[in-house]
Every structure is written in structure tokens, then in C-alpha cells.
Amino acid sequence: MTTEFTSHHLTEAVVDSIEATADPRLRELLAALTRHLHAFARESRLTQQEWERAIGFLTATGQTCTDTRQEFVLLSDVLGVSMLVETINSDGRAGATESTVLGPFHMTESPVRELGANIDLVGGGEPCVVSGRVLSRNGTPLPGTVVDVWQANDQGFYDVQQPEVQPPGNGRGLFTADAEGRFWFRTCVPSPYPIPTDGPVGDLLRATARHPYRPAHIHFIASAVGHTPVTTHIFVAGSDHLDSDAVFAVKPSLVQDFTTTDDPSLAREFGIPNPFRHARFDLVLNPA
Ligand code: BEZ
Ligand code: FE
């Protein structure tokens, strides 16, 4: 007896074909991917032409990637997948600093800097100080925590995007929290900026009438012994695009005031002209 060929048989044939995959998790992921991808094609009655166009888009995305350009990360970001995976995997224990996306610009090592150093090597932006403590969830300070920081300049570009304008390491620093878990550094107040739009992801944003902007932010990764590292940002309170981040990464707890502070002795301590903008932000880590 011949069996009628249906699209569902095809799906199950593909799933059966990976039955012998030795790694059980790989088998589970590939089976789920096959079923969802096939269901997407069935439900949307995908045409040959549309699939060819999709493959052309993915090909162009791959061809746009270089050592300093990660178009696939960008695609994952604008489709909300990066934030979805991040949300599924954040352990959500109350009291710890919330995490958010890594983004595509953490691709070079941040230079090791002394506490208090200025990561704005070029100047021109509004000077500010960022300070805080790294704490375990029970409030115990975490001395020696490595705090990796990176941000775009006041024009909204990362060093790797402007190798002719910015020295390598501009806007980046690798700090070590002091004996009381404190960290502090100088920088400029970041600006909102558009994610790169000169590649396939930009085409996608234009085709869907979406803007490319991210609200002003500074990135952090804090890593302490015996604790789960956190990858996060602080967002500048009042920044444009806080409610429409192109990569869906804003969490209200991460929005921080960069207050104008008129305190000559504190300004002297930080080595910054008075008055100055000051963001205070504690990084609270979960025990591993
Ligand atoms: C960033 O904040 O560096 C970033 C995140 C996602 C996409 C593009 C840029
Ligand atoms: Fe960024």
C-alpha cells in the first residue's frame, strides 16, 4: 500500500532522520527547530520566491560579518531573540541586578584601568562619574570583582566603528573593585545611537518601518568569585527611546539618574570639574 505524501510526513521524516544523533540535547533542539520551521512554512503558505529571498537575506547577513561586525547578533537582537534567550536564562532571584543583552560591540578586550580612570580618551562629551559597589545578594561587599565596562562615545559610536577617529579602547575599561567592593570611573554621558543600518538588518528595519535607535546606556559585565556573573547596562534616565529600544533590552530597574552634582570636594576626589553628572549604581550578584 502506498502512503499519501503530506507535508506532515515530510516533517516527521526529517525528525526521524536525526534519531541517531548522539548528543540528546542537539537531537531535541534540531527536532524542535525542524517542527517549528516546517509549521511556519505551512502556516504562512511560504512561496518558493519568498524562501529564496529569505535565503538571500541570510546569505547577505553572513557576508556582512567581519571580525568587527556581527550582523547575525544584530539580527538576533532586532528580532528580540537575544532578549528572549536572556530572559529565559536569567535566574530571576529577587534583589540581584537584572541582566540584559550583551550586544555585538563587546568584541575586543577592555584595557585594564585603575579605579577612577577616565575611559573617555577623546573628550568632547559631558563629563560624568559612574560609581557604585559590587555586593552579594545578602549585602556583603565583593572586593576584587572584575567590572568590565564599555560604551559608545557622545556621538553614538563605539571605538571599533571608528578606527580612524577613536583610539582602540576608547569607552572601555576593565576595573577591579576595591577592598570594600567599590568601583568608580570617569567617562562622558552616553548618547542614544542607531544600531548599524548599512547592512541587511538595516534593510529589514526600513522594510518594517522601524527606527534603529537605542536609548543612551553603558554596558557592564561583573564577575566575582563564587557568584554568577551579570551582563547588564545602565540606561540614562530621560533618554530618548527608553520606551522603544530597537533591541527590546530596557528593564525599568536598570534606568538610572545621571544627576547634576554640585559638590566641590567630591569633584576634587573624583578629579572632575565641578559641577558634574554622577550616576550611582550598585551591582548585586547572585551566589553561584
Ligand atoms: C549595543 O548596545 O551595543 C547593541 C546591542 C544590540 C544591538 C546593537 C548594539
Ligand atoms: Fe551599546
Short mmCIF file of N, CA, C and O in Angstrom, two decimals, residues 76-177:
data_model
loop_
_atom_site.label_atom_id
_atom_site.label_comp_id
_atom_site.label_asym_id
_atom_site.label_seq_id
_atom_site.Cartn_x
_atom_site.Cartn_y
_atom_site.Cartn_z
N SER A 76 19.60 38.78 15.54
CA SER A 76 19.01 38.17 16.73
C SER A 76 18.47 39.26 17.67
O SER A 76 17.39 39.12 18.26
N ASP A 77 19.21 40.36 17.77
CA ASP A 77 18.81 41.46 18.66
C ASP A 77 17.52 42.12 18.19
O ASP A 77 16.59 42.33 18.97
N VAL A 78 17.44 42.47 16.89
CA VAL A 78 16.25 43.23 16.44
C VAL A 78 15.02 42.34 16.35
O VAL A 78 13.89 42.84 16.35
N LEU A 79 15.23 41.02 16.29
CA LEU A 79 14.08 40.11 16.30
C LEU A 79 13.66 39.74 17.72
O LEU A 79 12.74 38.95 17.93
N GLY A 80 14.37 40.29 18.70
CA GLY A 80 14.01 40.05 20.10
C GLY A 80 14.47 38.69 20.60
O GLY A 80 14.15 38.31 21.73
N VAL A 81 15.22 37.94 19.80
CA VAL A 81 15.63 36.59 20.23
C VAL A 81 16.71 36.68 21.31
O VAL A 81 16.68 35.94 22.29
N SER A 82 17.64 37.64 21.15
CA SER A 82 18.69 37.79 22.17
C SER A 82 18.04 38.06 23.53
O SER A 82 18.42 37.46 24.54
N MET A 83 17.07 38.97 23.55
CA MET A 83 16.44 39.34 24.81
C MET A 83 15.59 38.19 25.35
O MET A 83 15.51 37.97 26.56
N LEU A 84 14.98 37.43 24.44
CA LEU A 84 14.18 36.27 24.86
C LEU A 84 15.06 35.22 25.53
O LEU A 84 14.75 34.73 26.62
N VAL A 85 16.18 34.90 24.90
CA VAL A 85 17.09 33.88 25.46
C VAL A 85 17.64 34.37 26.79
O VAL A 85 17.74 33.63 27.77
N GLU A 86 17.96 35.66 26.82
CA GLU A 86 18.48 36.26 28.05
C GLU A 86 17.44 36.14 29.17
O GLU A 86 17.76 35.77 30.30
N THR A 87 16.18 36.42 28.84
CA THR A 87 15.11 36.41 29.85
C THR A 87 14.83 34.98 30.34
O THR A 87 14.67 34.75 31.54
N ILE A 88 14.82 34.02 29.40
CA ILE A 88 14.58 32.62 29.78
C ILE A 88 15.67 32.15 30.74
O ILE A 88 15.41 31.37 31.65
N ASN A 89 16.88 32.64 30.54
CA ASN A 89 18.02 32.12 31.30
C ASN A 89 18.44 32.96 32.51
O ASN A 89 19.34 32.54 33.24
N SER A 90 17.81 34.13 32.69
CA SER A 90 18.20 34.89 33.88
C SER A 90 17.49 34.21 35.05
O SER A 90 16.33 33.84 34.94
N ASP A 91 18.21 34.05 36.18
CA ASP A 91 17.60 33.19 37.20
C ASP A 91 16.53 33.91 38.00
O ASP A 91 15.79 33.29 38.76
N GLY A 92 16.43 35.23 37.82
CA GLY A 92 15.28 35.95 38.36
C GLY A 92 15.18 35.98 39.87
O GLY A 92 14.14 36.31 40.41
N ARG A 93 16.28 35.64 40.59
CA ARG A 93 16.17 35.71 42.06
C ARG A 93 16.10 37.17 42.47
O ARG A 93 16.93 37.98 42.04
N ALA A 94 15.09 37.47 43.29
CA ALA A 94 14.82 38.88 43.62
C ALA A 94 16.01 39.51 44.31
O ALA A 94 16.71 38.87 45.09
N GLY A 95 16.26 40.77 44.00
CA GLY A 95 17.29 41.52 44.72
C GLY A 95 18.59 41.66 43.95
O GLY A 95 19.37 42.57 44.21
N ALA A 96 18.85 40.76 43.00
CA ALA A 96 20.10 40.87 42.24
C ALA A 96 19.88 41.82 41.06
O ALA A 96 18.74 42.05 40.63
N THR A 97 20.98 42.37 40.54
CA THR A 97 20.89 43.25 39.38
C THR A 97 20.36 42.47 38.18
O THR A 97 20.84 41.36 37.90
N GLU A 98 19.40 43.05 37.49
CA GLU A 98 18.85 42.36 36.32
C GLU A 98 19.85 42.41 35.17
O GLU A 98 20.62 43.37 35.02
N SER A 99 19.80 41.38 34.36
CA SER A 99 20.70 41.32 33.20
C SER A 99 19.99 41.84 31.97
O SER A 99 18.77 42.00 31.95
N THR A 100 20.78 42.11 30.94
CA THR A 100 20.21 42.44 29.63
C THR A 100 21.21 42.03 28.55
O THR A 100 22.23 41.41 28.86
N VAL A 101 20.92 42.36 27.29
CA VAL A 101 21.69 41.79 26.18
C VAL A 101 23.17 42.21 26.22
O VAL A 101 23.51 43.30 26.66
N LEU A 102 24.00 41.34 25.68
CA LEU A 102 25.44 41.64 25.54
C LEU A 102 25.67 42.62 24.40
O LEU A 102 26.48 43.54 24.50
N GLY A 103 24.95 42.42 23.28
CA GLY A 103 25.16 43.28 22.11
C GLY A 103 26.40 42.86 21.33
O GLY A 103 27.18 42.02 21.78
N PRO A 104 26.60 43.45 20.15
CA PRO A 104 27.68 43.00 19.26
C PRO A 104 29.00 43.74 19.43
O PRO A 104 29.95 43.47 18.71
N PHE A 105 29.08 44.69 20.38
CA PHE A 105 30.29 45.51 20.45
C PHE A 105 31.25 45.14 21.59
O PHE A 105 32.18 45.86 21.88
N HIS A 106 31.01 43.96 22.20
CA HIS A 106 31.95 43.51 23.23
C HIS A 106 32.92 42.54 22.56
O HIS A 106 33.08 41.39 22.96
N MET A 107 33.56 43.00 21.50
CA MET A 107 34.35 42.06 20.71
C MET A 107 35.84 42.27 20.89
O MET A 107 36.62 41.51 20.35
N THR A 108 36.23 43.29 21.65
CA THR A 108 37.66 43.45 21.93
C THR A 108 37.82 43.44 23.45
O THR A 108 36.86 43.72 24.17
N GLU A 109 39.03 43.13 23.89
CA GLU A 109 39.26 43.12 25.34
C GLU A 109 39.33 44.53 25.86
O GLU A 109 40.03 45.37 25.28
N SER A 110 38.64 44.80 26.94
CA SER A 110 38.74 46.14 27.52
C SER A 110 40.10 46.30 28.18
O SER A 110 40.60 45.37 28.82
N PRO A 111 40.72 47.49 28.04
CA PRO A 111 42.02 47.70 28.69
C PRO A 111 41.87 47.75 30.22
O PRO A 111 40.90 48.33 30.73
N VAL A 112 42.85 47.15 30.89
CA VAL A 112 42.85 47.20 32.36
C VAL A 112 43.08 48.64 32.79
O VAL A 112 44.01 49.30 32.28
N ARG A 113 42.25 49.17 33.68
CA ARG A 113 42.41 50.56 34.13
C ARG A 113 42.32 50.61 35.65
O ARG A 113 41.66 49.78 36.28
N GLU A 114 42.96 51.67 36.20
CA GLU A 114 42.88 51.92 37.64
C GLU A 114 41.51 52.47 37.97
O GLU A 114 40.91 53.19 37.15
N LEU A 115 41.03 52.19 39.19
CA LEU A 115 39.78 52.81 39.63
C LEU A 115 39.90 54.33 39.51
O LEU A 115 40.96 54.89 39.83
N GLY A 116 38.87 54.97 39.02
CA GLY A 116 38.88 56.42 38.87
C GLY A 116 39.35 56.89 37.51
O GLY A 116 39.23 58.07 37.17
N ALA A 117 39.91 55.98 36.70
CA ALA A 117 40.43 56.38 35.38
C ALA A 117 39.29 56.88 34.49
O ALA A 117 38.11 56.54 34.68
N ASN A 118 39.69 57.70 33.52
CA ASN A 118 38.72 58.23 32.55
C ASN A 118 38.73 57.31 31.33
O ASN A 118 39.75 57.14 30.68
N ILE A 119 37.57 56.71 31.00
CA ILE A 119 37.52 55.83 29.82
C ILE A 119 37.24 56.64 28.55
O ILE A 119 37.30 56.11 27.45
N ASP A 120 36.92 57.94 28.72
CA ASP A 120 36.71 58.81 27.55
C ASP A 120 38.07 59.39 27.17
O ASP A 120 38.50 60.40 27.73
N LEU A 121 38.75 58.74 26.23
CA LEU A 121 40.12 59.15 25.88
C LEU A 121 40.13 60.34 24.93
O LEU A 121 41.19 60.91 24.66
N VAL A 122 38.97 60.69 24.38
CA VAL A 122 38.91 61.71 23.34
C VAL A 122 38.38 63.04 23.89
O VAL A 122 38.84 64.11 23.52
N GLY A 123 37.42 62.96 24.79
CA GLY A 123 36.80 64.17 25.34
C GLY A 123 35.75 64.73 24.41
O GLY A 123 35.52 64.20 23.32
N GLY A 124 35.11 65.78 24.83
CA GLY A 124 34.11 66.42 23.98
C GLY A 124 32.71 66.23 24.51
O GLY A 124 31.86 67.09 24.36
N GLY A 125 32.46 65.10 25.15
CA GLY A 125 31.13 64.87 25.71
C GLY A 125 30.99 65.49 27.08
O GLY A 125 31.95 66.05 27.62
N GLU A 126 29.80 65.38 27.67
CA GLU A 126 29.59 65.94 29.01
C GLU A 126 30.24 65.00 30.03
O GLU A 126 29.86 63.81 30.12
N PRO A 127 31.24 65.50 30.82
CA PRO A 127 31.95 64.59 31.73
C PRO A 127 31.03 64.07 32.83
O PRO A 127 30.16 64.80 33.32
N CYS A 128 31.24 62.84 33.22
CA CYS A 128 30.47 62.30 34.34
C CYS A 128 31.28 61.25 35.08
O CYS A 128 32.31 60.77 34.59
N VAL A 129 30.78 60.93 36.26
CA VAL A 129 31.37 59.88 37.09
C VAL A 129 30.32 58.79 37.26
O VAL A 129 29.14 59.09 37.43
N VAL A 130 30.75 57.55 37.16
CA VAL A 130 29.87 56.43 37.48
C VAL A 130 30.51 55.74 38.68
O VAL A 130 31.72 55.44 38.65
N SER A 131 29.73 55.54 39.74
CA SER A 131 30.29 54.89 40.92
C SER A 131 29.27 53.97 41.55
O SER A 131 28.07 54.13 41.34
N GLY A 132 29.78 53.01 42.29
CA GLY A 132 28.86 52.10 42.97
C GLY A 132 29.65 51.04 43.71
O GLY A 132 30.87 51.12 43.85
N ARG A 133 28.92 50.06 44.21
CA ARG A 133 29.56 48.93 44.89
C ARG A 133 29.10 47.64 44.26
O ARG A 133 28.01 47.58 43.69
N VAL A 134 29.95 46.63 44.36
CA VAL A 134 29.53 45.30 43.95
C VAL A 134 29.23 44.53 45.23
O VAL A 134 30.06 44.48 46.15
N LEU A 135 28.03 43.98 45.30
CA LEU A 135 27.57 43.31 46.52
C LEU A 135 27.01 41.93 46.18
O LEU A 135 26.48 41.73 45.09
N SER A 136 27.13 41.03 47.16
CA SER A 136 26.39 39.78 47.03
C SER A 136 24.94 40.07 47.42
O SER A 136 24.64 41.10 48.03
N ARG A 137 24.05 39.15 47.07
CA ARG A 137 22.63 39.42 47.29
C ARG A 137 22.29 39.70 48.76
O ARG A 137 21.34 40.39 49.07
N ASN A 138 23.09 39.18 49.69
CA ASN A 138 22.82 39.44 51.11
C ASN A 138 23.45 40.75 51.59
O ASN A 138 23.45 41.05 52.78
N GLY A 139 24.02 41.53 50.65
CA GLY A 139 24.57 42.84 51.03
C GLY A 139 26.06 42.82 51.33
O GLY A 139 26.65 43.87 51.57
N THR A 140 26.69 41.65 51.33
CA THR A 140 28.14 41.58 51.59
C THR A 140 28.90 42.16 50.40
O THR A 140 28.65 41.76 49.26
N PRO A 141 29.83 43.10 50.65
CA PRO A 141 30.64 43.63 49.54
C PRO A 141 31.50 42.54 48.91
O PRO A 141 31.90 41.60 49.60
N LEU A 142 31.76 42.68 47.63
CA LEU A 142 32.56 41.69 46.89
C LEU A 142 33.84 42.34 46.36
O LEU A 142 33.92 42.73 45.18
N PRO A 143 34.86 42.49 47.25
CA PRO A 143 36.14 43.07 46.79
C PRO A 143 36.73 42.22 45.69
O PRO A 143 36.52 41.00 45.66
N GLY A 144 37.46 42.87 44.79
CA GLY A 144 38.16 42.12 43.74
C GLY A 144 37.29 41.74 42.56
O GLY A 144 37.77 41.12 41.62
N THR A 145 36.01 42.13 42.59
CA THR A 145 35.15 41.83 41.44
C THR A 145 35.70 42.56 40.21
O THR A 145 36.08 43.73 40.28
N VAL A 146 35.74 41.84 39.09
CA VAL A 146 36.18 42.46 37.84
C VAL A 146 34.95 43.07 37.16
O VAL A 146 33.95 42.38 36.94
N VAL A 147 35.04 44.37 36.90
CA VAL A 147 33.92 45.09 36.30
C VAL A 147 34.36 45.57 34.92
O VAL A 147 35.20 46.46 34.80
N ASP A 148 33.79 44.95 33.91
CA ASP A 148 34.12 45.28 32.52
C ASP A 148 33.07 46.29 32.03
O ASP A 148 31.86 46.05 32.17
N VAL A 149 33.54 47.39 31.46
CA VAL A 149 32.65 48.49 31.08
C VAL A 149 32.91 48.85 29.63
O VAL A 149 34.07 48.89 29.20
N TRP A 150 31.85 49.09 28.85
CA TRP A 150 32.04 49.63 27.50
C TRP A 150 30.86 50.48 27.09
O TRP A 150 29.73 50.24 27.50
N GLN A 151 31.15 51.53 26.34
CA GLN A 151 30.08 52.43 25.90
C GLN A 151 30.48 53.11 24.60
O GLN A 151 31.66 53.17 24.24
N ALA A 152 29.47 53.63 23.91
CA ALA A 152 29.71 54.44 22.72
C ALA A 152 30.13 55.84 23.15
O ALA A 152 29.86 56.26 24.29
N ASN A 153 30.76 56.59 22.24
CA ASN A 153 31.15 57.96 22.59
C ASN A 153 29.91 58.88 22.55
O ASN A 153 28.78 58.42 22.30
N ASP A 154 30.13 60.16 22.78
CA ASP A 154 28.98 61.08 22.86
C ASP A 154 28.31 61.25 21.50
O ASP A 154 27.20 61.78 21.42
N GLN A 155 28.97 60.79 20.43
CA GLN A 155 28.35 60.84 19.09
C GLN A 155 27.61 59.54 18.77
O GLN A 155 27.04 59.39 17.68
N GLY A 156 27.69 58.56 19.68
CA GLY A 156 26.96 57.31 19.47
C GLY A 156 27.71 56.25 18.71
O GLY A 156 27.09 55.35 18.13
N PHE A 157 29.06 56.32 18.71
CA PHE A 157 29.85 55.29 18.01
C PHE A 157 30.80 54.60 18.98
O PHE A 157 31.41 55.26 19.83
N TYR A 158 30.98 53.28 18.78
CA TYR A 158 31.98 52.54 19.54
C TYR A 158 33.34 52.69 18.85
O TYR A 158 33.40 52.95 17.64
N ASP A 159 34.42 52.48 19.63
CA ASP A 159 35.78 52.61 19.08
C ASP A 159 35.96 51.77 17.81
O ASP A 159 36.52 52.24 16.81
N VAL A 160 35.42 50.52 17.82
CA VAL A 160 35.64 49.62 16.68
C VAL A 160 34.91 50.10 15.41
O VAL A 160 35.23 49.65 14.31
N GLN A 161 33.95 51.00 15.58
CA GLN A 161 33.23 51.53 14.41
C GLN A 161 33.96 52.70 13.78
O GLN A 161 33.66 53.07 12.65
N GLN A 162 34.87 53.29 14.54
CA GLN A 162 35.57 54.50 14.05
C GLN A 162 37.07 54.39 14.28
O GLN A 162 37.65 55.23 15.00
N PRO A 163 37.72 53.38 13.68
CA PRO A 163 39.16 53.19 13.98
C PRO A 163 40.00 54.39 13.58
O PRO A 163 41.09 54.57 14.12
N GLU A 164 39.50 55.23 12.66
CA GLU A 164 40.30 56.39 12.26
C GLU A 164 40.07 57.60 13.18
O GLU A 164 40.84 58.56 13.15
N VAL A 165 39.01 57.53 13.98
CA VAL A 165 38.65 58.68 14.82
C VAL A 165 38.94 58.40 16.30
O VAL A 165 39.43 59.27 17.02
N GLN A 166 38.66 57.17 16.73
CA GLN A 166 38.80 56.84 18.15
C GLN A 166 39.97 55.87 18.34
O GLN A 166 40.09 54.91 17.60
N PRO A 167 40.79 56.11 19.39
CA PRO A 167 41.84 55.13 19.68
C PRO A 167 41.22 53.83 20.18
O PRO A 167 40.15 53.87 20.80
N PRO A 168 41.88 52.68 19.93
CA PRO A 168 41.34 51.42 20.44
C PRO A 168 41.21 51.50 21.96
O PRO A 168 42.08 52.06 22.62
N GLY A 169 40.12 50.99 22.49
CA GLY A 169 39.93 51.02 23.95
C GLY A 169 39.19 52.25 24.42
O GLY A 169 38.87 52.37 25.61
N ASN A 170 38.90 53.20 23.49
CA ASN A 170 38.12 54.36 23.92
C ASN A 170 36.74 53.87 24.37
O ASN A 170 36.10 53.07 23.70
N GLY A 171 36.30 54.38 25.53
CA GLY A 171 34.98 53.99 26.04
C GLY A 171 34.96 52.63 26.71
O GLY A 171 33.89 52.10 26.99
N ARG A 172 36.16 52.06 26.94
CA ARG A 172 36.21 50.73 27.55
C ARG A 172 37.15 50.74 28.76
O ARG A 172 38.16 51.45 28.75
N GLY A 173 36.85 49.88 29.72
CA GLY A 173 37.75 49.73 30.87
C GLY A 173 37.45 48.45 31.63
O GLY A 173 36.30 48.03 31.72
N LEU A 174 38.53 47.85 32.12
CA LEU A 174 38.40 46.66 32.96
C LEU A 174 38.88 47.06 34.35
O LEU A 174 40.08 47.30 34.54
N PHE A 175 37.95 47.18 35.28
CA PHE A 175 38.26 47.68 36.62
C PHE A 175 38.17 46.54 37.63
O PHE A 175 37.45 45.56 37.41
N THR A 176 38.88 46.72 38.74
CA THR A 176 38.78 45.75 39.84
C THR A 176 38.26 46.48 41.07
O THR A 176 38.87 47.49 41.50
N ALA A 177 37.16 45.99 41.62
CA ALA A 177 36.56 46.65 42.79
C ALA A 177 37.53 46.63 43.96
O ALA A 177 38.31 45.67 44.13
#
